[in-house]
Coordinates of C-alpha atoms in Angstrom, one line a residue:
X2 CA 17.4 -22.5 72.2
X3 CA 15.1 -19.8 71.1
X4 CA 17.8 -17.6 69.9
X5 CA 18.5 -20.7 67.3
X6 CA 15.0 -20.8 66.1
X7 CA 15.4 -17.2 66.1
X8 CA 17.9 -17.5 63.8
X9 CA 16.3 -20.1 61.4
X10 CA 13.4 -18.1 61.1
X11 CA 15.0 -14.9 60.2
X12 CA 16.9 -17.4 57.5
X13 CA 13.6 -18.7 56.4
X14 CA 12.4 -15.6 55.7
X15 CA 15.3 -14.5 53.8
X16 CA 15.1 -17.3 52.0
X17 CA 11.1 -17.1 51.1
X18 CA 11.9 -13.2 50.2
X19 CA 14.7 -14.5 48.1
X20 CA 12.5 -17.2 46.3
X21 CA 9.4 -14.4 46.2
X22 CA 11.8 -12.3 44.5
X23 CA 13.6 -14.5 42.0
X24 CA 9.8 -15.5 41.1
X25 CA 8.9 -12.3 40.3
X26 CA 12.2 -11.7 38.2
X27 CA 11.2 -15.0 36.0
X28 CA 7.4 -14.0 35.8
X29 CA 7.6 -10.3 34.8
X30 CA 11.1 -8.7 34.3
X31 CA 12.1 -12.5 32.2
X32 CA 9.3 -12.8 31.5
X33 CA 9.1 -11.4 27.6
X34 CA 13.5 -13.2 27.3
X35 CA 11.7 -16.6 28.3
X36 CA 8.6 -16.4 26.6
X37 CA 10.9 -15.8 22.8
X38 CA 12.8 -19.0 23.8
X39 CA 11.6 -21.2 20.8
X40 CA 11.8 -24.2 23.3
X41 CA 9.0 -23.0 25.7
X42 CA 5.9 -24.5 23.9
X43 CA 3.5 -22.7 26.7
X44 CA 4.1 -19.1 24.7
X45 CA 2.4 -20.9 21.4
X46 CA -0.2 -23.0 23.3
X47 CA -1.1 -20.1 25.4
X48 CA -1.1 -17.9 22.3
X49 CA -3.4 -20.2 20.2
X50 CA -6.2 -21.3 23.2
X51 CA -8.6 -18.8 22.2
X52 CA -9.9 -17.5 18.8
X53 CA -7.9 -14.7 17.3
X54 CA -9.6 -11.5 17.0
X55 CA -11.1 -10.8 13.3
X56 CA -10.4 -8.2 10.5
X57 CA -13.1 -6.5 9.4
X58 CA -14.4 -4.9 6.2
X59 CA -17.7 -2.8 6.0
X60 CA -18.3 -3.5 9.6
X61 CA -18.3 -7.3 8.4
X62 CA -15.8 -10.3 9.8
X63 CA -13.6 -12.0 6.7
X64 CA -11.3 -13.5 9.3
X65 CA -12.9 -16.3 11.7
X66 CA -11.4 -19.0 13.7
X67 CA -11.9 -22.7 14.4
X68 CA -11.4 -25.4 16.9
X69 CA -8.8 -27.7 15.7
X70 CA -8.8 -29.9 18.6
X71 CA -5.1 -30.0 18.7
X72 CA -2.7 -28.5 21.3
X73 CA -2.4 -25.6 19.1
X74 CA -6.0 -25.1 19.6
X75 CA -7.9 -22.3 17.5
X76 CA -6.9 -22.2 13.9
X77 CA -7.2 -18.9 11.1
X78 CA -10.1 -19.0 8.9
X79 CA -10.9 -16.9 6.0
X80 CA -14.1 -15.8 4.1
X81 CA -13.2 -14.6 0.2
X82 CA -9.5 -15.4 1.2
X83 CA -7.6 -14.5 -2.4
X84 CA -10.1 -11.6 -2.7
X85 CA -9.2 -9.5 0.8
X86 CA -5.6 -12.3 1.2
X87 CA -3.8 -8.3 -0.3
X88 CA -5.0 -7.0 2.9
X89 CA -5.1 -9.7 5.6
X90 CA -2.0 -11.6 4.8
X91 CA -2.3 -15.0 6.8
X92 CA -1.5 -16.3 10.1
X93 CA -0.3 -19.3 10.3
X94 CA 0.9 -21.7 13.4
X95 CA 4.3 -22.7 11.0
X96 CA 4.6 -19.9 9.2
X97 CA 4.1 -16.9 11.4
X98 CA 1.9 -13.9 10.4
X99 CA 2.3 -11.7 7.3
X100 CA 0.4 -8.1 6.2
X101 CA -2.5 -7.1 8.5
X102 CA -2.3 -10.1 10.5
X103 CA 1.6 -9.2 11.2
X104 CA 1.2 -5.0 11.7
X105 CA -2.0 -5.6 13.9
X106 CA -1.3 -9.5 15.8
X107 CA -1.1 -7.7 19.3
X108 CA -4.4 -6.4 19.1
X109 CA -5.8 -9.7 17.2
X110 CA -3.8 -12.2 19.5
X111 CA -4.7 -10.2 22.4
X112 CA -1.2 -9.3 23.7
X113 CA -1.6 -5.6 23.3
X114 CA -1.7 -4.2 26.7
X115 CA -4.5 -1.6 25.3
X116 CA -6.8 -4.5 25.8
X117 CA -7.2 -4.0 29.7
X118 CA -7.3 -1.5 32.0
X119 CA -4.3 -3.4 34.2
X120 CA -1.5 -5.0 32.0
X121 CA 0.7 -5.3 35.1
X122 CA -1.8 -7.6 36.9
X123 CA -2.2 -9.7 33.3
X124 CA 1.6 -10.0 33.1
X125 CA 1.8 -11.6 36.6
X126 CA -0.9 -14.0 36.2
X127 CA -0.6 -14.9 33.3
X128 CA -4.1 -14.5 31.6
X129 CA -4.5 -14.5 28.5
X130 CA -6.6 -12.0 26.4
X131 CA -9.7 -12.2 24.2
X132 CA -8.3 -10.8 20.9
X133 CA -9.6 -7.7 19.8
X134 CA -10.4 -6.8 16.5
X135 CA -9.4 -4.6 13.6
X136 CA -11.8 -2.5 11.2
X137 CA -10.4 -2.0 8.2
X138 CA -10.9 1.2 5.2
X139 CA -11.4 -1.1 2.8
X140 CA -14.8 -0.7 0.6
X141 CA -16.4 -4.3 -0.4
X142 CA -18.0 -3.3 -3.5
X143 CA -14.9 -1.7 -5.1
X144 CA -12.7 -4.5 -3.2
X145 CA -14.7 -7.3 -5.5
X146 CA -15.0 -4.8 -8.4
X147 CA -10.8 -4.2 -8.7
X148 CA -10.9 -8.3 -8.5
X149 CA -12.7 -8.8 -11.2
X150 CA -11.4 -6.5 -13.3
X151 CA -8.1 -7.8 -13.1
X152 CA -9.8 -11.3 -14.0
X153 CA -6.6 -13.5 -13.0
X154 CA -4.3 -11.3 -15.2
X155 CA -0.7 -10.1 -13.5
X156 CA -1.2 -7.1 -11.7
X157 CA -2.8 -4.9 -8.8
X158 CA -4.8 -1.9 -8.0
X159 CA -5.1 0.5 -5.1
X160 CA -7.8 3.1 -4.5
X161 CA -7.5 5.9 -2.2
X162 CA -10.1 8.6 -1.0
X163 CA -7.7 11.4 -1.3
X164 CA -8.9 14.3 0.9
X165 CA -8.5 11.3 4.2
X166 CA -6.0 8.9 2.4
X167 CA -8.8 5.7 3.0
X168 CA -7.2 3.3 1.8
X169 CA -10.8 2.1 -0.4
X170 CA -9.3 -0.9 -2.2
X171 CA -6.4 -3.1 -2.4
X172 CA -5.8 -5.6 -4.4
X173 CA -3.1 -8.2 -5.9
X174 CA -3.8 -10.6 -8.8
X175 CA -3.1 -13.7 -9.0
X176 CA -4.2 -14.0 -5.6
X177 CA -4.2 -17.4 -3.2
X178 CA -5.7 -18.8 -0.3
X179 CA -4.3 -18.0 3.0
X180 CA -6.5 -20.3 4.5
X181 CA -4.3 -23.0 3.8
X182 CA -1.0 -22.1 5.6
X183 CA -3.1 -22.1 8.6
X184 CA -2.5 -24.9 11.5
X185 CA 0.5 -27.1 11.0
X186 CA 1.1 -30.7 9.5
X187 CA 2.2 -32.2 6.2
X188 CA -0.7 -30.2 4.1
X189 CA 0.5 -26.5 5.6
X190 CA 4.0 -27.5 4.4
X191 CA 3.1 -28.9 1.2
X192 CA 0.6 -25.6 0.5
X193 CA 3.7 -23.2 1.6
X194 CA 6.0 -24.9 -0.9
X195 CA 3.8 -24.5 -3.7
X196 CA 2.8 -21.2 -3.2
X197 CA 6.3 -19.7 -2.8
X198 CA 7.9 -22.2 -5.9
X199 CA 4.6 -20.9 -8.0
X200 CA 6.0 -19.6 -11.5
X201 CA 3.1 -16.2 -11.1
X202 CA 4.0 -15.8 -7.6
X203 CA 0.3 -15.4 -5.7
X204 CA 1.7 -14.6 -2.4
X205 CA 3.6 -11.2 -4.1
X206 CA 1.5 -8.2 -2.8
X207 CA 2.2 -6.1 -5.8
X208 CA -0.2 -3.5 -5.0
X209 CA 2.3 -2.5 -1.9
X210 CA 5.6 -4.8 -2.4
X211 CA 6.2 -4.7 -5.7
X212 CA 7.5 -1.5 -7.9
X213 CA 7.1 -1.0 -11.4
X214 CA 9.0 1.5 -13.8
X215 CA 5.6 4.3 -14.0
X216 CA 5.9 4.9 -17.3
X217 CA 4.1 7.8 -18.8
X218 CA 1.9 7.9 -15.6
X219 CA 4.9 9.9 -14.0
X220 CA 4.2 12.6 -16.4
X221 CA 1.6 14.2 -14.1
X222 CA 4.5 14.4 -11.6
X223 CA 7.0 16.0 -14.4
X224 CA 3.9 18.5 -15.4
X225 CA 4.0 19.6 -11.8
X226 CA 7.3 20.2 -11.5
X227 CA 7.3 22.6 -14.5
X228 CA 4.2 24.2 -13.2
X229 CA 5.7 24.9 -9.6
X230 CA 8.5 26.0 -10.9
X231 CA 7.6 28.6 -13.5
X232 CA 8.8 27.0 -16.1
X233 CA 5.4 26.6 -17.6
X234 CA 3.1 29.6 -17.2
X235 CA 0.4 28.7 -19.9
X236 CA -0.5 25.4 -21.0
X237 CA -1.5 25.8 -24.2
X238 CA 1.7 27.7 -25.0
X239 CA 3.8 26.2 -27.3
X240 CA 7.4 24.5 -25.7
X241 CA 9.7 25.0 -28.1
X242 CA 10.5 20.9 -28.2
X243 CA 12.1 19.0 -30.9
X244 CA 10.6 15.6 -32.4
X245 CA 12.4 13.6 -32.2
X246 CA 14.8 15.2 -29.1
X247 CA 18.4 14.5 -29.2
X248 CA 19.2 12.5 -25.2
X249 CA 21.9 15.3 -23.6
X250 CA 25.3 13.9 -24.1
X251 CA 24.6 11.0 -26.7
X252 CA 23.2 10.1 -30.1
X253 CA 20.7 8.4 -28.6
X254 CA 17.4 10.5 -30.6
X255 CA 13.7 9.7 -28.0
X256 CA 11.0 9.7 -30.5
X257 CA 7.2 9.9 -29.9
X258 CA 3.9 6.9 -30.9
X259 CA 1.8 10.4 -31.1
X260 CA 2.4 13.0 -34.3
X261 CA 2.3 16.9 -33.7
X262 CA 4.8 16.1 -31.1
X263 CA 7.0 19.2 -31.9
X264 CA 6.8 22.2 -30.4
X265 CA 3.7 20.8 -28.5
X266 CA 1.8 22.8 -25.7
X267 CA 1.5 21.0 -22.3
X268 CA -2.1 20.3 -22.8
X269 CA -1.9 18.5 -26.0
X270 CA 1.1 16.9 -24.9
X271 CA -0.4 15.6 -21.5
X272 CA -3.4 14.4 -23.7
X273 CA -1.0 12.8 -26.9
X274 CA 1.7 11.8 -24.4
X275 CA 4.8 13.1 -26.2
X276 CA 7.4 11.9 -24.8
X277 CA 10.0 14.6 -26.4
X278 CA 7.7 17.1 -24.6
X279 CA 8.5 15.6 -21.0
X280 CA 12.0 14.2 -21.7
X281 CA 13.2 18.0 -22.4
X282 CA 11.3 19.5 -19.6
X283 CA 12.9 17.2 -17.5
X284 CA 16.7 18.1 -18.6
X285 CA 15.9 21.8 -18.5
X286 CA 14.1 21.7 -14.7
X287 CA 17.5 20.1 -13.7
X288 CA 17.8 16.7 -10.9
X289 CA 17.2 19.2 -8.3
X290 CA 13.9 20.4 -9.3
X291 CA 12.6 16.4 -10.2
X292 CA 13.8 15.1 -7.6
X293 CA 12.3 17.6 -4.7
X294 CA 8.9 17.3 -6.4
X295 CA 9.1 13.4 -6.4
X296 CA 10.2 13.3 -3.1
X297 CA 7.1 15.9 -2.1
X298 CA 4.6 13.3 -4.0
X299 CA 6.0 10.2 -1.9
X300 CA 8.6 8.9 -3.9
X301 CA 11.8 7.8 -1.7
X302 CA 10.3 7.6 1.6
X303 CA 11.1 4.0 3.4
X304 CA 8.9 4.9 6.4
X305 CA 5.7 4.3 4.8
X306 CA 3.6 2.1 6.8
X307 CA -0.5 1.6 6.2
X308 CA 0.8 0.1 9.1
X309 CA 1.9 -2.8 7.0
X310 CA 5.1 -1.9 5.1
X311 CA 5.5 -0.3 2.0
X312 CA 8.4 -0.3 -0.5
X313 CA 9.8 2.9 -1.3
X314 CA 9.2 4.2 -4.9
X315 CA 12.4 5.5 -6.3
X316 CA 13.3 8.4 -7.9
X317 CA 17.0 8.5 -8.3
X318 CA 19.3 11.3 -7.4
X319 CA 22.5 10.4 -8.8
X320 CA 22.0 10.7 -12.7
X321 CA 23.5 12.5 -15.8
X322 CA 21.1 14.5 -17.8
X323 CA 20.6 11.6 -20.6
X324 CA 19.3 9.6 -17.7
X325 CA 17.5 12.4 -15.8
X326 CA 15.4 12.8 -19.6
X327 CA 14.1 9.3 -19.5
X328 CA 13.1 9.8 -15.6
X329 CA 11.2 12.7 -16.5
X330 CA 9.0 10.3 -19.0
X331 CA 8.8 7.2 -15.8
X332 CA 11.8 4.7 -17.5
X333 CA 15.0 4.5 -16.5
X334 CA 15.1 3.4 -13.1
X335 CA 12.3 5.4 -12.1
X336 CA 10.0 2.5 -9.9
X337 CA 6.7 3.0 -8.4
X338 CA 4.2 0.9 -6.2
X339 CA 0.6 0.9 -7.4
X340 CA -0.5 2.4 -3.5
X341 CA 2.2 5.4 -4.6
X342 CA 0.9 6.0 -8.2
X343 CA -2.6 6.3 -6.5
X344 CA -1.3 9.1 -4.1
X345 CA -0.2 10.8 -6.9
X346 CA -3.7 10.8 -8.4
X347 CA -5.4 11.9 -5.2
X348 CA -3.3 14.9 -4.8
X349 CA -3.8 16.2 -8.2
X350 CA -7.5 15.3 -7.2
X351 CA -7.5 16.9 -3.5
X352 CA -5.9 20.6 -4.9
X353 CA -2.5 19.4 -4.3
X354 CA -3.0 18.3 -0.5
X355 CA -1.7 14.5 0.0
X356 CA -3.2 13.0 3.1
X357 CA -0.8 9.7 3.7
X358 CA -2.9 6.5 3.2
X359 CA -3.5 4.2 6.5
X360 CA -5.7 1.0 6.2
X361 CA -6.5 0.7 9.8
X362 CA -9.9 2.3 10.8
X363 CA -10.0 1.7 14.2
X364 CA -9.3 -1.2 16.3
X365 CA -12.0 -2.4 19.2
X366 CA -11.8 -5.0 21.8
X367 CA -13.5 -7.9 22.0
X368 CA -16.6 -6.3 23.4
X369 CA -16.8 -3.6 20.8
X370 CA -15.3 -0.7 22.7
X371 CA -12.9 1.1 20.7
X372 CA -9.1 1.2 21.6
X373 CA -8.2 3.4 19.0
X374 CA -9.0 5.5 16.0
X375 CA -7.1 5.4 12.6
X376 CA -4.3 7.5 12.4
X377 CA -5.5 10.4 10.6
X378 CA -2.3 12.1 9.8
X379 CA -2.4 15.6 8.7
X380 CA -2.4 16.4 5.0
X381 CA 0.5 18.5 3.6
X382 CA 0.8 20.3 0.6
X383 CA 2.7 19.0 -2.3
X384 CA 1.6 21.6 -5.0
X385 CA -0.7 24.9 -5.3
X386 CA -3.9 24.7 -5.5
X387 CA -3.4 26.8 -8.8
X388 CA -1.1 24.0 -10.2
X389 CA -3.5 20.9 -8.6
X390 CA -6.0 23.2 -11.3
X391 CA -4.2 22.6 -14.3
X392 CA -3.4 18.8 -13.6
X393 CA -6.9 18.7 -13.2
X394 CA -7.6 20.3 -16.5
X395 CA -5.0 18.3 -18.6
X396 CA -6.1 15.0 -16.6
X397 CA -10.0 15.5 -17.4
X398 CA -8.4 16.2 -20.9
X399 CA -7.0 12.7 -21.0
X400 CA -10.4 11.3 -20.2
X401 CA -12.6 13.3 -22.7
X402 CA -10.4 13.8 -25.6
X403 CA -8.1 11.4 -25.4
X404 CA -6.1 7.6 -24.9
X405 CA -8.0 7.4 -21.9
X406 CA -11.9 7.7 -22.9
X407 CA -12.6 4.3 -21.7
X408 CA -12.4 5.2 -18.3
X409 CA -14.8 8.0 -18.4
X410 CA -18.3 8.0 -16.6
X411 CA -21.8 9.4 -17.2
X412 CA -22.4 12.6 -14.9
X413 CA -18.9 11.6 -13.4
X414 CA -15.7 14.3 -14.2
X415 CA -12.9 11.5 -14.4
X416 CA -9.3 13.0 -14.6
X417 CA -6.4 10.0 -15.9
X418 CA -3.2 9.6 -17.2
X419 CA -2.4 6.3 -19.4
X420 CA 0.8 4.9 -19.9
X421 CA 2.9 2.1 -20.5
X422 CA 6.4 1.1 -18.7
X423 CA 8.6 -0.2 -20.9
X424 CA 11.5 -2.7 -19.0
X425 CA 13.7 -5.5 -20.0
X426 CA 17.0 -5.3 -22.3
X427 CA 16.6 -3.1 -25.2
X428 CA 12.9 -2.6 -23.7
X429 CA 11.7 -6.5 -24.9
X430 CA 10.0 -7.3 -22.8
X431 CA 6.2 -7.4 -22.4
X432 CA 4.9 -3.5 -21.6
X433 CA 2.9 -3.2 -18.5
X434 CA -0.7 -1.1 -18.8
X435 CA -0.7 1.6 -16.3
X436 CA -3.2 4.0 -16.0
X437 CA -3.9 6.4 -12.8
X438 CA -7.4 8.6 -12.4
X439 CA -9.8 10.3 -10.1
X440 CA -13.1 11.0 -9.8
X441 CA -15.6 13.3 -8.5
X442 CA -19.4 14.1 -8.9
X443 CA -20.6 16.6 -11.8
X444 CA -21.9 18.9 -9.3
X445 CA -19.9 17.6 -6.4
X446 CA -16.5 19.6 -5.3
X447 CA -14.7 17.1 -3.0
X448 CA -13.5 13.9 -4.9
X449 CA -14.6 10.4 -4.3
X450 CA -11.5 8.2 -5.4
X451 CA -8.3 8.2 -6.7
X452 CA -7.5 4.9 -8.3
X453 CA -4.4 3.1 -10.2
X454 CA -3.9 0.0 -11.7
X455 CA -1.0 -1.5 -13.2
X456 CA -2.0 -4.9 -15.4
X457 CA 1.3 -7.0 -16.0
X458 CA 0.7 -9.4 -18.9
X459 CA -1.2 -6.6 -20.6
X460 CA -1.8 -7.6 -24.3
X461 CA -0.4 -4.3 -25.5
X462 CA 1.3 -2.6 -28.3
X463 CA 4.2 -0.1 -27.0
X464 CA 2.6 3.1 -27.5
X465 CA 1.9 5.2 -24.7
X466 CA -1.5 5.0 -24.8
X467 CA -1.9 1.0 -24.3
X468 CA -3.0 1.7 -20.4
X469 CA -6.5 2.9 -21.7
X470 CA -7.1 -0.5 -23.4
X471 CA -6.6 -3.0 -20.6
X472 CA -5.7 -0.8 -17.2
X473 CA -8.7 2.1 -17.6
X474 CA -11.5 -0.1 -18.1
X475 CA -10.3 -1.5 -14.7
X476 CA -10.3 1.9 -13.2
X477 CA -13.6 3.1 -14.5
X478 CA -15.4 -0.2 -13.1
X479 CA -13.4 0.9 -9.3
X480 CA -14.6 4.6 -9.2
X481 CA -17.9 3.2 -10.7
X482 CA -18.6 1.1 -7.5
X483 CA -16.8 4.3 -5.5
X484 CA -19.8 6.2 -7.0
X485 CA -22.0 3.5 -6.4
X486 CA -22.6 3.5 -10.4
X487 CA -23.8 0.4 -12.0
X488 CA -22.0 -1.1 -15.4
X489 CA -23.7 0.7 -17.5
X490 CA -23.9 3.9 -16.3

């Protein structure tokens, strides 16, 4: 008899090891295969029972929460939602997360296991987090300034402090209200429907999802492939091109909006922006020499993240030399984000260093104790400094002589290149208004900003130098807030 009750308690135990263990399979090795099972509503109520953690800009909250009362219980607010929606994105109980809210929802959902000391012990018991929250680069003042600039029109702008890559402003216009795909029901469905069927498409960050053939803005990058290479030595030497200039290989003939385009020296030709100057020098540095120097300012790299994605700007590698003439000038298929045109600004401005952009300042927990820094990547070196000298020279140039004079500033030295992107068939269709700069103090050596803004539905002719009509004064008003300069100053 008490070898049978020996027995059935050895058994028992087996069997309560065997139940211990299978737990412990479902709770923490399952645990993440369960918990993505779209049927298993505790993952969603769990995730939404306590306020997300908040974005911040200037030390200040733009993201809040609120108590919905519902089973999905703490809802996404928003303060100044279409201004700082560029950086945020939205999170939404239907629709998921998007921008900021997506790259950064561990830390602001709480689920990052940087949050506490023990994630293993969290895992087990299933406790959920405090969100922590996320301090942003971005700069208020030059935040609302970039907004207003753009007044509604098509368009974006992104400001960079080039010697740390701060990411200073971002912005995307026509904006929207994320605030209103948050929570769920008939009105979240009914706002997401509009929003993505909307003719000016508000929910398109165009500052970082969106490229746009660069134009004459791309010129800085041909000058500094000429430069580099040797095959300018003095920029006030004449270059032996033709106006207009023959495309290699057709009867296509690229003419110029500027006169004294012939024979032009780089300087007046940066200033004039003759594009028979650049077309040839483009031809005669070969695909090679572009396309190395792109790729050094940023152009064809998919892995940019700020963390949120970035589209790659494109500088092709497969063309003949016809098409290699218009690349050299920003057409063809030549495609640039605003955040990459604003890189290139910031390394003529930072002596030819780039330091890659992040948005992310730190990130803290709900308490306020940090859980990590930015990431503070190391700046590499895309030209000289000798040839970061010259841009300089033929950028300022631009600025005090030139189609871009209405983005200069009183005690300010303002380097910028204008330009319009033609696109469409047989270039028809409405130019966009680029125009890239930077900006230092008189007296000061490092610079403050590097800024670019590309305006859509510019009200343009199709001369080059339509970007310092509607783009520059946008520019200047950015590095004016940068500088903490008032309107009129």
């Amino acid at each position: 008899m008490i070898r049978c009750i020996r027995h059935t308690a050895a058994f028992s135990f087996l069997l309560l090891v065997a139940l211990l263990v299978n737990a412990a399979r479902v709770q923490v090795v399952e645990a993440e295969r369960y918990g993505a099972n779209p049927a298993d509503r505790r993952v969603a109520i769990a995730r939404y029972a306590k306020p997300r953690g908040a974005v911040l800009v200037d030390g200040r909250p733009v993201t809040g929460s609120r108590d919905s009362g519902g089973r999905l219980r703490y809802e996404r607010t928003y303060t100044d939602g279409p201004l700082y929606a560029p950086v945020t994105g939205f999170s939404s109980q239907t629709y998921g997360t998007s921008l900021l809210e997506r790259a950064e929802d561990g830390i602001l959902s709480g689920a990052d296991d940087r949050l506490t000391a023990f994630p293993w012990w969290d895992r087990l018991t299933r406790t959920h987090r405090r969100g922590g929250d996320v301090h942003t680069t971005i700069n208020a003042r030059m935040q609302r300034a970039a907004f207003a600039g753009l007044g509604g029109k098509k368009g974006a702008v992104a400001a960079v402090e080039p010697r740390t890559g701060r990411i200073l402003a971002l912005v995307s216009s026509p904006s929207y209200e994320p605030g209103v795909l948050s929570g769920n029901g008939a009105a979240v469905d009914e706002a997401w429907r509009g929003l993505n069927g909307a003719a000016r498409r508000p929910m398109l960050n165009r500052a970082l999802q969106e490229t746009y053939p660069p134009g004459s803005t791309f010129k800085v990058v041909t000058a500094a492939a000429a430069l580099e290479s040797g095959r300018i030595t003095d920029i006030d030497a004449p270059t032996d091109a033709p106006d207009p200039y023959t495309l290699p290989g057709t009867a296509t003939r690229l003419g110029n909006a500027a006169k004294d385009c012939e024979d032009a020296p780089l300087r007046y030709a940066f200033r004039a922006s003759c594009n028979t100057v650049f077309a040839r020098l483009g031809t005669e540095l070969g695909l090679r020499t572009m396309a190395a120097t792109a790729r050094r300012f940023g152009f064809d790299d998919d892995r940019l993240r700020i963390p949120s994605p970035v589209a790659p700007s494109t500088f092709d590698t497969r063309m003949d030399r016809a098409q290699l003439a218009l690349s050299a000038i920003g057409q063809y298929d030549t495609a640039a984000t605003p955040l990459q045109m604003a890189m290139v600004a910031a390394v003529v401005a930072n002596g030819g260093q780039l330091a890659p952009p992040y948005l992310v300042d730190k990130v803290t927990d709900a308490g306020g104790v940090m859980v990590a820094a930015g990431p503070h990547r190391p700046a590499r070196q895309v030209v000289g400094p000798a040839t970061a000298q010259q841009l300089q020279e033929l950028m300022t140039d631009v600025v005090e002589h030139g189609s871009g004079r209405r983005a200069a500033l009183k005690g300010v030295t303002v380097g910028g290149k204008t330009g319009t992107a033609q696109h469409g068939v047989r270039n028809e269709g409405m130019p966009y208004a680029w125009f890239i700069s930077w900006a230092r103090e008189k007296d000061g050596y490092e610079p403050a900003v590097a800024v670019a803004v590309v305006v859509e539905d510019a009200a343009a002719d199709r001369a080059d130098i339509s970007g310092g009509g509607d783009a520059a004064p946008i520019a200047r008003a950015v590095m004016a807030a940068a500088l903490r300069r008032g309107p009129g100053r």
